[in-house]
């Protein structure tokens, strides 16, 4: 019983994954981490995409990277040396990956050791998975307690999400040890109501029916996402409110157990001037 | 005019519906395969080749392995093209077929 209590007090590991590339994993990892941290929880977001470091840019800390995840895994640096504290949200830290091309830089034991250490210190450990279903992606999901499967309403993304959901149900520590399965939820991104209305895009219901897992949130296609990444700011920290930021805030509230009704936001219609000069992001 | 325009407009199915229909069929198929997906076939083919080579001389492409799934029956078909040398063991004629189910 006491053990159970201790267990629940330790950090939760949440993997952000998708199979397909370019669907918004890193954007979502950054936004979700920042939104949880804004609520006062201690959060660390880890880049598992060894060789193609990008989380640092999305988080705007690319010039502060000294040591990285691989250095810690291989024992060349202490965890505290590699963690980068976010300058905007006090409770948020980033663990960047390395740019080495060595695919075997991450070892199971090494990753487990680092994650166990982080579980003691943080409430939430967000793992930003690389695309694909190879070693890096499997490593990112292996120790997860929960998974957010980022999916676009598009055939290849849905198919890959289905593969990834299969892996989450079989190739994780929880699955192998016969524990409670990884709790997987779909985060639908790049949702476009206009195209759905014209019959050009699968609806939320279509995707959920195909994948048969709960929905964490619906993030509309929004120019705010690119704008935020341009300046290295998680979209939820942007001062200008946007439909994407609101969607991530809602998703995070659900992730933390709140009961928030599902809604599909839209960005404010452009004003007269905006309409006059056309919509440019 | 508008009446014509309306009636002549091609009534093609909405692409979103096609996407869903295609995925429904594909995912059902891929899930069925699950973890028993035969990605071990190339390795198995090499093993079988190695075993046969212990006894006779055959080329790499003399062994052909196929797996087929129809309804609830899966069949594994292994075709081995044996050399036609009279001197070879087993007195094999060319191309005996063995199928395991």
Coordinates of C-alpha atoms in Angstrom, one line a residue:
Chain A
X1 CA 0.0 0.0 0.0
X2 CA 2.7 2.4 0.9
X3 CA 4.6 1.3 -2.1
X4 CA 1.5 2.1 -4.2
X5 CA 1.4 5.6 -2.7
X6 CA 5.0 6.2 -3.4
X7 CA 4.5 5.0 -6.9
X8 CA 1.7 7.5 -7.6
X9 CA 3.7 10.3 -6.2
X10 CA 6.4 9.8 -8.8
X11 CA 6.5 11.4 -12.1
X12 CA 4.3 10.2 -15.0
X13 CA 6.0 9.4 -18.3
X14 CA 4.0 10.5 -21.3
X15 CA 5.3 9.8 -24.8
X16 CA 4.2 12.0 -27.7
X17 CA 4.4 9.8 -30.8
X18 CA 2.8 9.3 -34.2
X19 CA 4.7 7.0 -36.6
X20 CA 4.4 9.4 -39.4
X21 CA 6.7 12.5 -39.5
X22 CA 5.6 16.0 -39.8
X23 CA 2.2 15.6 -38.1
X24 CA 3.1 17.9 -35.2
X25 CA 4.8 15.7 -32.5
X26 CA 7.4 18.2 -31.5
X27 CA 5.0 21.2 -31.6
X28 CA 2.6 19.1 -29.5
X29 CA 5.3 18.0 -27.1
X30 CA 6.4 21.6 -26.6
X31 CA 2.9 23.0 -26.2
X32 CA 1.7 20.2 -23.8
X33 CA 4.8 20.5 -21.7
X34 CA 4.5 24.2 -21.4
X35 CA 0.8 24.1 -20.7
X36 CA 1.3 21.5 -17.9
X37 CA 4.2 23.6 -16.4
X38 CA 2.1 26.8 -16.5
X39 CA -0.3 25.1 -14.1
X40 CA 2.6 24.8 -11.6
X41 CA 3.6 21.2 -12.2
X42 CA 7.2 20.3 -12.6
X43 CA 7.7 19.2 -16.2
X44 CA 10.7 18.0 -18.2
X45 CA 10.4 17.5 -22.0
X46 CA 13.0 15.1 -23.5
X47 CA 14.0 15.0 -27.2
X48 CA 14.4 11.3 -28.3
X49 CA 15.1 12.2 -31.9
X50 CA 18.8 11.4 -31.8
X51 CA 20.7 13.0 -34.7
X52 CA 17.9 15.3 -35.6
X53 CA 17.7 17.6 -32.7
X54 CA 14.7 20.0 -33.0
X55 CA 12.9 20.3 -29.8
X56 CA 15.5 22.9 -28.6
X57 CA 14.5 25.2 -31.5
X58 CA 10.8 24.8 -30.9
X59 CA 11.4 25.6 -27.3
X60 CA 13.8 28.5 -28.1
X61 CA 16.8 27.2 -26.2
X62 CA 19.0 26.1 -29.0
X63 CA 21.8 28.3 -28.0
X64 CA 21.9 27.1 -24.5
X65 CA 22.6 23.5 -25.2
X66 CA 25.9 22.3 -23.6
X67 CA 25.4 18.8 -22.6
X68 CA 22.6 16.5 -23.9
X69 CA 20.5 13.4 -23.2
X70 CA 23.2 11.1 -24.8
X71 CA 25.9 12.6 -22.6
X72 CA 23.8 11.7 -19.5
X73 CA 22.9 8.3 -20.8
X74 CA 26.6 7.5 -21.4
X75 CA 27.7 8.9 -18.1
X76 CA 29.6 11.8 -19.6
X77 CA 27.5 14.5 -17.8
X78 CA 25.3 14.7 -14.8
X79 CA 21.6 15.1 -15.4
X80 CA 21.6 18.5 -13.7
X81 CA 24.2 19.7 -16.2
X82 CA 22.2 18.7 -19.2
X83 CA 18.8 20.0 -18.1
X84 CA 17.9 23.4 -19.5
X85 CA 15.6 25.5 -17.4
X86 CA 13.0 27.4 -19.4
X87 CA 13.2 31.1 -19.0
X88 CA 9.5 31.8 -19.3
X89 CA 8.0 29.0 -17.2
X90 CA 9.9 28.3 -14.0
X91 CA 8.7 24.7 -13.6
X92 CA 9.7 23.7 -17.1
X93 CA 12.9 22.0 -18.1
X94 CA 14.2 20.7 -21.5
X95 CA 16.5 17.8 -22.0
X96 CA 17.9 18.1 -25.6
X97 CA 19.2 15.2 -27.6
X98 CA 22.5 15.0 -29.3
X99 CA 23.3 15.5 -33.0
X100 CA 25.4 12.4 -33.2
X101 CA 24.6 10.0 -36.0
X102 CA 25.2 7.0 -33.8
X103 CA 21.9 5.2 -33.7
X104 CA 22.9 3.1 -30.8
X105 CA 23.7 6.0 -28.6
X106 CA 20.6 5.3 -26.5
X107 CA 20.7 2.1 -24.5
X108 CA 17.7 0.6 -22.7
X109 CA 19.5 0.6 -19.4
X110 CA 20.8 4.1 -19.8
X111 CA 17.4 5.5 -20.7
X112 CA 15.7 3.7 -17.9
X113 CA 18.2 5.1 -15.4
X114 CA 17.7 8.7 -16.6
X115 CA 13.9 8.3 -16.6
X116 CA 13.9 6.9 -13.1
X117 CA 16.0 9.8 -11.9
X118 CA 13.6 12.2 -13.6
X119 CA 10.6 10.5 -12.0
X120 CA 11.9 11.5 -8.6
X121 CA 12.3 15.1 -9.5
X122 CA 9.5 15.9 -11.9
X123 CA 5.7 15.4 -12.0
X124 CA 5.6 14.9 -15.7
X125 CA 8.2 13.6 -18.1
X126 CA 7.2 14.2 -21.7
X127 CA 9.1 12.2 -24.3
X128 CA 9.1 13.6 -27.8
X129 CA 9.5 10.6 -30.0
X130 CA 11.2 10.6 -33.4
X131 CA 9.1 9.6 -36.4
X132 CA 9.1 6.0 -37.6
X133 CA 8.9 2.8 -35.5
X134 CA 12.5 2.0 -35.2
X135 CA 14.8 2.0 -32.2
X136 CA 14.5 5.7 -31.2
X137 CA 10.7 5.6 -31.4
X138 CA 10.5 2.3 -29.5
X139 CA 12.9 3.7 -26.9
X140 CA 10.7 6.8 -26.4
X141 CA 7.6 4.7 -25.8
X142 CA 9.1 1.8 -23.9
X143 CA 8.9 3.3 -20.4
X144 CA 5.7 5.3 -21.0
X145 CA 2.8 5.3 -18.7
X146 CA 0.6 7.2 -21.2
X147 CA 0.8 8.0 -24.8
X148 CA -0.4 10.9 -26.9
X149 CA -0.7 9.7 -30.6
X150 CA -0.6 12.8 -32.8
X151 CA -2.7 12.2 -35.9
X152 CA -3.7 14.2 -38.9
X153 CA -7.0 13.4 -40.6
X154 CA -5.2 12.0 -43.6
X155 CA -4.8 8.4 -44.7
X156 CA -1.0 7.8 -44.2
X157 CA -1.1 9.4 -40.8
X158 CA -4.1 7.4 -39.6
X159 CA -2.5 4.2 -40.9
X160 CA 0.8 4.9 -39.1
X161 CA -1.0 5.9 -35.9
X162 CA -2.7 2.5 -36.0
X163 CA 0.7 0.8 -36.2
X164 CA 2.0 2.8 -33.4
X165 CA -1.1 2.0 -31.2
X166 CA -0.3 -1.7 -31.9
X167 CA 3.3 -1.2 -30.7
X168 CA 2.1 0.7 -27.6
X169 CA 0.0 -2.2 -26.7
X170 CA 2.7 -4.8 -27.2
X171 CA 6.2 -3.4 -27.2
X172 CA 6.3 -1.3 -24.0
X173 CA 7.5 -2.2 -20.5
X174 CA 3.9 -2.1 -19.2
X175 CA 2.9 -4.6 -21.9
X176 CA 5.8 -6.9 -21.4
X177 CA 5.4 -7.0 -17.6
X178 CA 1.7 -7.5 -17.8
X179 CA 0.9 -4.2 -15.9
X180 CA -1.9 -1.9 -16.7
X181 CA -1.5 -1.1 -20.4
X182 CA -0.2 2.3 -21.5
X183 CA -3.1 4.7 -21.7
X184 CA -3.2 5.8 -25.3
X185 CA -5.1 8.8 -26.6
X186 CA -5.3 10.5 -30.0
X187 CA -4.6 14.1 -30.5
X188 CA -6.0 15.2 -33.8
X189 CA -3.9 18.0 -35.3
X190 CA -4.2 20.2 -38.5
X191 CA -8.0 19.8 -38.3
X192 CA -9.7 21.9 -40.9
X193 CA -13.5 22.4 -40.5
X194 CA -13.9 24.0 -43.9
X195 CA -12.4 21.0 -45.7
X196 CA -14.5 18.6 -43.6
X197 CA -17.6 20.6 -44.6
X198 CA -16.6 20.2 -48.2
X199 CA -16.1 16.5 -47.8
X200 CA -12.4 16.7 -48.4
X201 CA -11.2 15.7 -45.0
X202 CA -12.1 12.9 -42.7
X203 CA -14.1 13.9 -39.7
X204 CA -13.0 13.5 -36.1
X205 CA -15.6 10.7 -35.8
X206 CA -14.2 8.9 -38.8
X207 CA -10.7 8.9 -37.3
X208 CA -11.8 7.8 -33.9
X209 CA -13.9 5.0 -35.4
X210 CA -10.9 3.8 -37.3
X211 CA -8.4 4.0 -34.5
X212 CA -10.8 3.0 -31.6
X213 CA -9.0 4.9 -28.9
X214 CA -10.1 7.9 -26.8
X215 CA -9.7 11.5 -28.1
X216 CA -7.5 13.8 -26.1
X217 CA -8.1 16.9 -28.2
X218 CA -8.6 18.6 -31.6
X219 CA -6.0 21.1 -32.7
X220 CA -7.2 23.2 -35.6
X221 CA -4.9 24.1 -38.4
X222 CA -3.7 27.5 -37.3
X223 CA -1.1 30.0 -38.5
X224 CA -0.2 30.5 -34.9
X225 CA 1.7 27.2 -34.9
X226 CA 4.3 28.3 -37.5
X227 CA 4.5 31.7 -36.0
X228 CA 5.3 30.2 -32.6
X229 CA 7.9 27.9 -34.0
X230 CA 9.5 30.8 -35.9
X231 CA 10.3 32.5 -32.7
X232 CA 11.0 29.4 -30.6
X233 CA 8.0 29.7 -28.4
X234 CA 5.6 26.9 -27.5
X235 CA 2.3 28.0 -29.0
X236 CA 0.6 28.1 -25.5
X237 CA 3.0 30.7 -24.3
X238 CA 2.3 33.1 -27.2
X239 CA 0.6 36.3 -25.9
X240 CA -1.7 36.4 -28.9
X241 CA -4.5 34.0 -28.2
X242 CA -5.0 31.3 -30.9
X243 CA -7.3 28.4 -31.6
X244 CA -4.3 26.1 -31.5
X245 CA -3.2 27.3 -28.0
X246 CA -6.7 27.0 -26.7
X247 CA -6.9 23.5 -28.0
X248 CA -3.7 22.5 -26.4
X249 CA -4.8 24.0 -23.1
X250 CA -8.0 22.0 -23.3
X251 CA -6.1 18.8 -24.2
X252 CA -3.8 19.3 -21.2
X253 CA -6.7 19.8 -18.8
X254 CA -8.1 16.5 -20.0
X255 CA -4.7 14.9 -19.7
X256 CA -4.6 16.0 -16.0
X257 CA -8.1 14.5 -15.5
X258 CA -10.4 17.4 -15.9
X259 CA -13.6 17.0 -17.7
X260 CA -13.5 19.6 -20.5
X261 CA -16.1 19.4 -23.3
X262 CA -14.6 18.9 -26.8
X263 CA -14.8 22.0 -28.9
X264 CA -13.4 23.0 -32.2
X265 CA -12.0 26.5 -32.1
X266 CA -11.4 28.8 -35.0
X267 CA -9.0 31.7 -35.2
X268 CA -10.6 35.1 -35.1
X269 CA -11.9 36.1 -38.5
X270 CA -9.5 38.6 -40.1
X271 CA -10.7 42.2 -39.8
X272 CA -11.6 44.5 -42.6
X273 CA -8.0 45.2 -43.4
X274 CA -7.0 41.6 -43.2
X275 CA -9.7 40.6 -45.5
X276 CA -8.7 43.3 -47.9
X277 CA -5.2 42.2 -48.2
X278 CA -5.9 38.5 -48.1
X279 CA -5.1 36.2 -45.3
X280 CA -1.4 35.9 -44.8
X281 CA 0.1 34.1 -41.8
Chain B
X1 CA -28.9 26.7 -67.7
X2 CA -28.6 26.2 -64.0
X3 CA -30.7 23.1 -64.4
X4 CA -28.2 21.8 -66.9
X5 CA -25.3 22.8 -64.8
X6 CA -26.7 20.9 -61.9
X7 CA -27.5 17.7 -63.8
X8 CA -24.2 17.6 -65.7
X9 CA -22.1 18.1 -62.6
X10 CA -20.2 14.9 -62.0
X11 CA -21.5 13.3 -58.8
X12 CA -18.2 11.9 -57.6
X13 CA -18.0 10.5 -54.1
X14 CA -16.5 12.8 -51.5
X15 CA -12.8 12.0 -51.1
X16 CA -13.0 12.0 -47.3
X17 CA -15.4 9.1 -47.5
X18 CA -13.1 7.2 -49.8
X19 CA -10.2 7.8 -47.4
X20 CA -12.2 6.3 -44.6
X21 CA -13.4 3.3 -46.6
X22 CA -9.9 2.5 -47.8
X23 CA -8.5 2.8 -44.3
X24 CA -11.2 0.6 -42.9
X25 CA -10.2 -2.3 -45.2
X26 CA -6.5 -1.8 -44.8
X27 CA -6.4 -1.5 -41.0
X28 CA -8.6 -4.6 -40.6
X29 CA -6.1 -6.4 -42.8
X30 CA -3.0 -5.1 -41.1
X31 CA -4.3 -5.7 -37.6
X32 CA -5.0 -9.3 -38.5
X33 CA -1.4 -9.8 -39.3
X34 CA -0.4 -8.3 -36.0
X35 CA 2.9 -9.4 -34.6
X36 CA 2.9 -12.6 -36.6
X37 CA 3.7 -10.6 -39.7
X38 CA 6.0 -12.8 -41.7
X39 CA 9.1 -10.6 -41.6
X40 CA 11.1 -13.7 -40.7
X41 CA 10.6 -15.2 -44.2
X42 CA 13.9 -14.0 -45.6
X43 CA 15.8 -15.4 -42.6
X44 CA 13.9 -18.6 -42.8
X45 CA 14.6 -18.9 -46.5
X46 CA 18.3 -18.6 -45.7
X47 CA 18.1 -21.2 -43.1
X48 CA 16.3 -23.6 -45.4
X49 CA 18.9 -23.0 -48.1
X50 CA 21.7 -23.7 -45.6
X51 CA 20.2 -27.0 -44.6
X52 CA 19.6 -28.2 -48.1
X53 CA 23.1 -27.1 -49.1
X54 CA 24.5 -29.6 -46.6
X55 CA 23.2 -32.3 -48.9
X56 CA 23.1 -30.9 -52.3
X57 CA 24.2 -28.1 -54.5
X58 CA 21.5 -25.5 -55.1
X59 CA 21.5 -21.9 -56.1
X60 CA 20.1 -19.0 -54.0
X61 CA 17.1 -18.6 -56.2
X62 CA 16.2 -22.3 -56.3
X63 CA 14.1 -21.8 -53.1
X64 CA 10.9 -19.9 -53.3
X65 CA 8.8 -19.2 -50.2
X66 CA 5.4 -17.7 -50.2
X67 CA 2.9 -17.1 -47.5
X68 CA -0.7 -16.6 -48.3
X69 CA -3.7 -15.7 -46.2
X70 CA -7.2 -16.4 -47.4
X71 CA -10.1 -16.0 -45.0
X72 CA -9.0 -18.0 -42.0
X73 CA -6.5 -20.3 -43.6
X74 CA -2.8 -19.3 -43.9
X75 CA -0.6 -21.4 -46.1
X76 CA 3.1 -21.5 -46.3
X77 CA 4.4 -22.8 -49.6
X78 CA 8.0 -23.7 -50.1
X79 CA 9.2 -24.6 -53.5
X80 CA 12.6 -26.0 -54.0
X81 CA 14.0 -26.5 -57.4
X82 CA 16.3 -29.5 -57.1
X83 CA 19.2 -30.1 -59.4
X84 CA 18.5 -32.7 -62.1
X85 CA 21.8 -34.5 -61.7
X86 CA 21.3 -38.2 -61.6
X87 CA 24.2 -38.5 -59.2
X88 CA 22.5 -36.4 -56.6
X89 CA 20.9 -38.0 -53.6
X90 CA 17.2 -38.5 -53.1
X91 CA 16.7 -39.3 -56.8
X92 CA 14.8 -36.1 -57.0
X93 CA 13.1 -35.0 -60.1
X94 CA 13.0 -31.3 -60.6
X95 CA 10.7 -29.2 -58.7
X96 CA 8.9 -31.2 -56.0
X97 CA 6.4 -29.2 -54.2
X98 CA 5.9 -29.2 -50.5
X99 CA 3.2 -27.3 -48.8
X100 CA 2.8 -27.0 -45.1
X101 CA -0.4 -25.9 -43.6

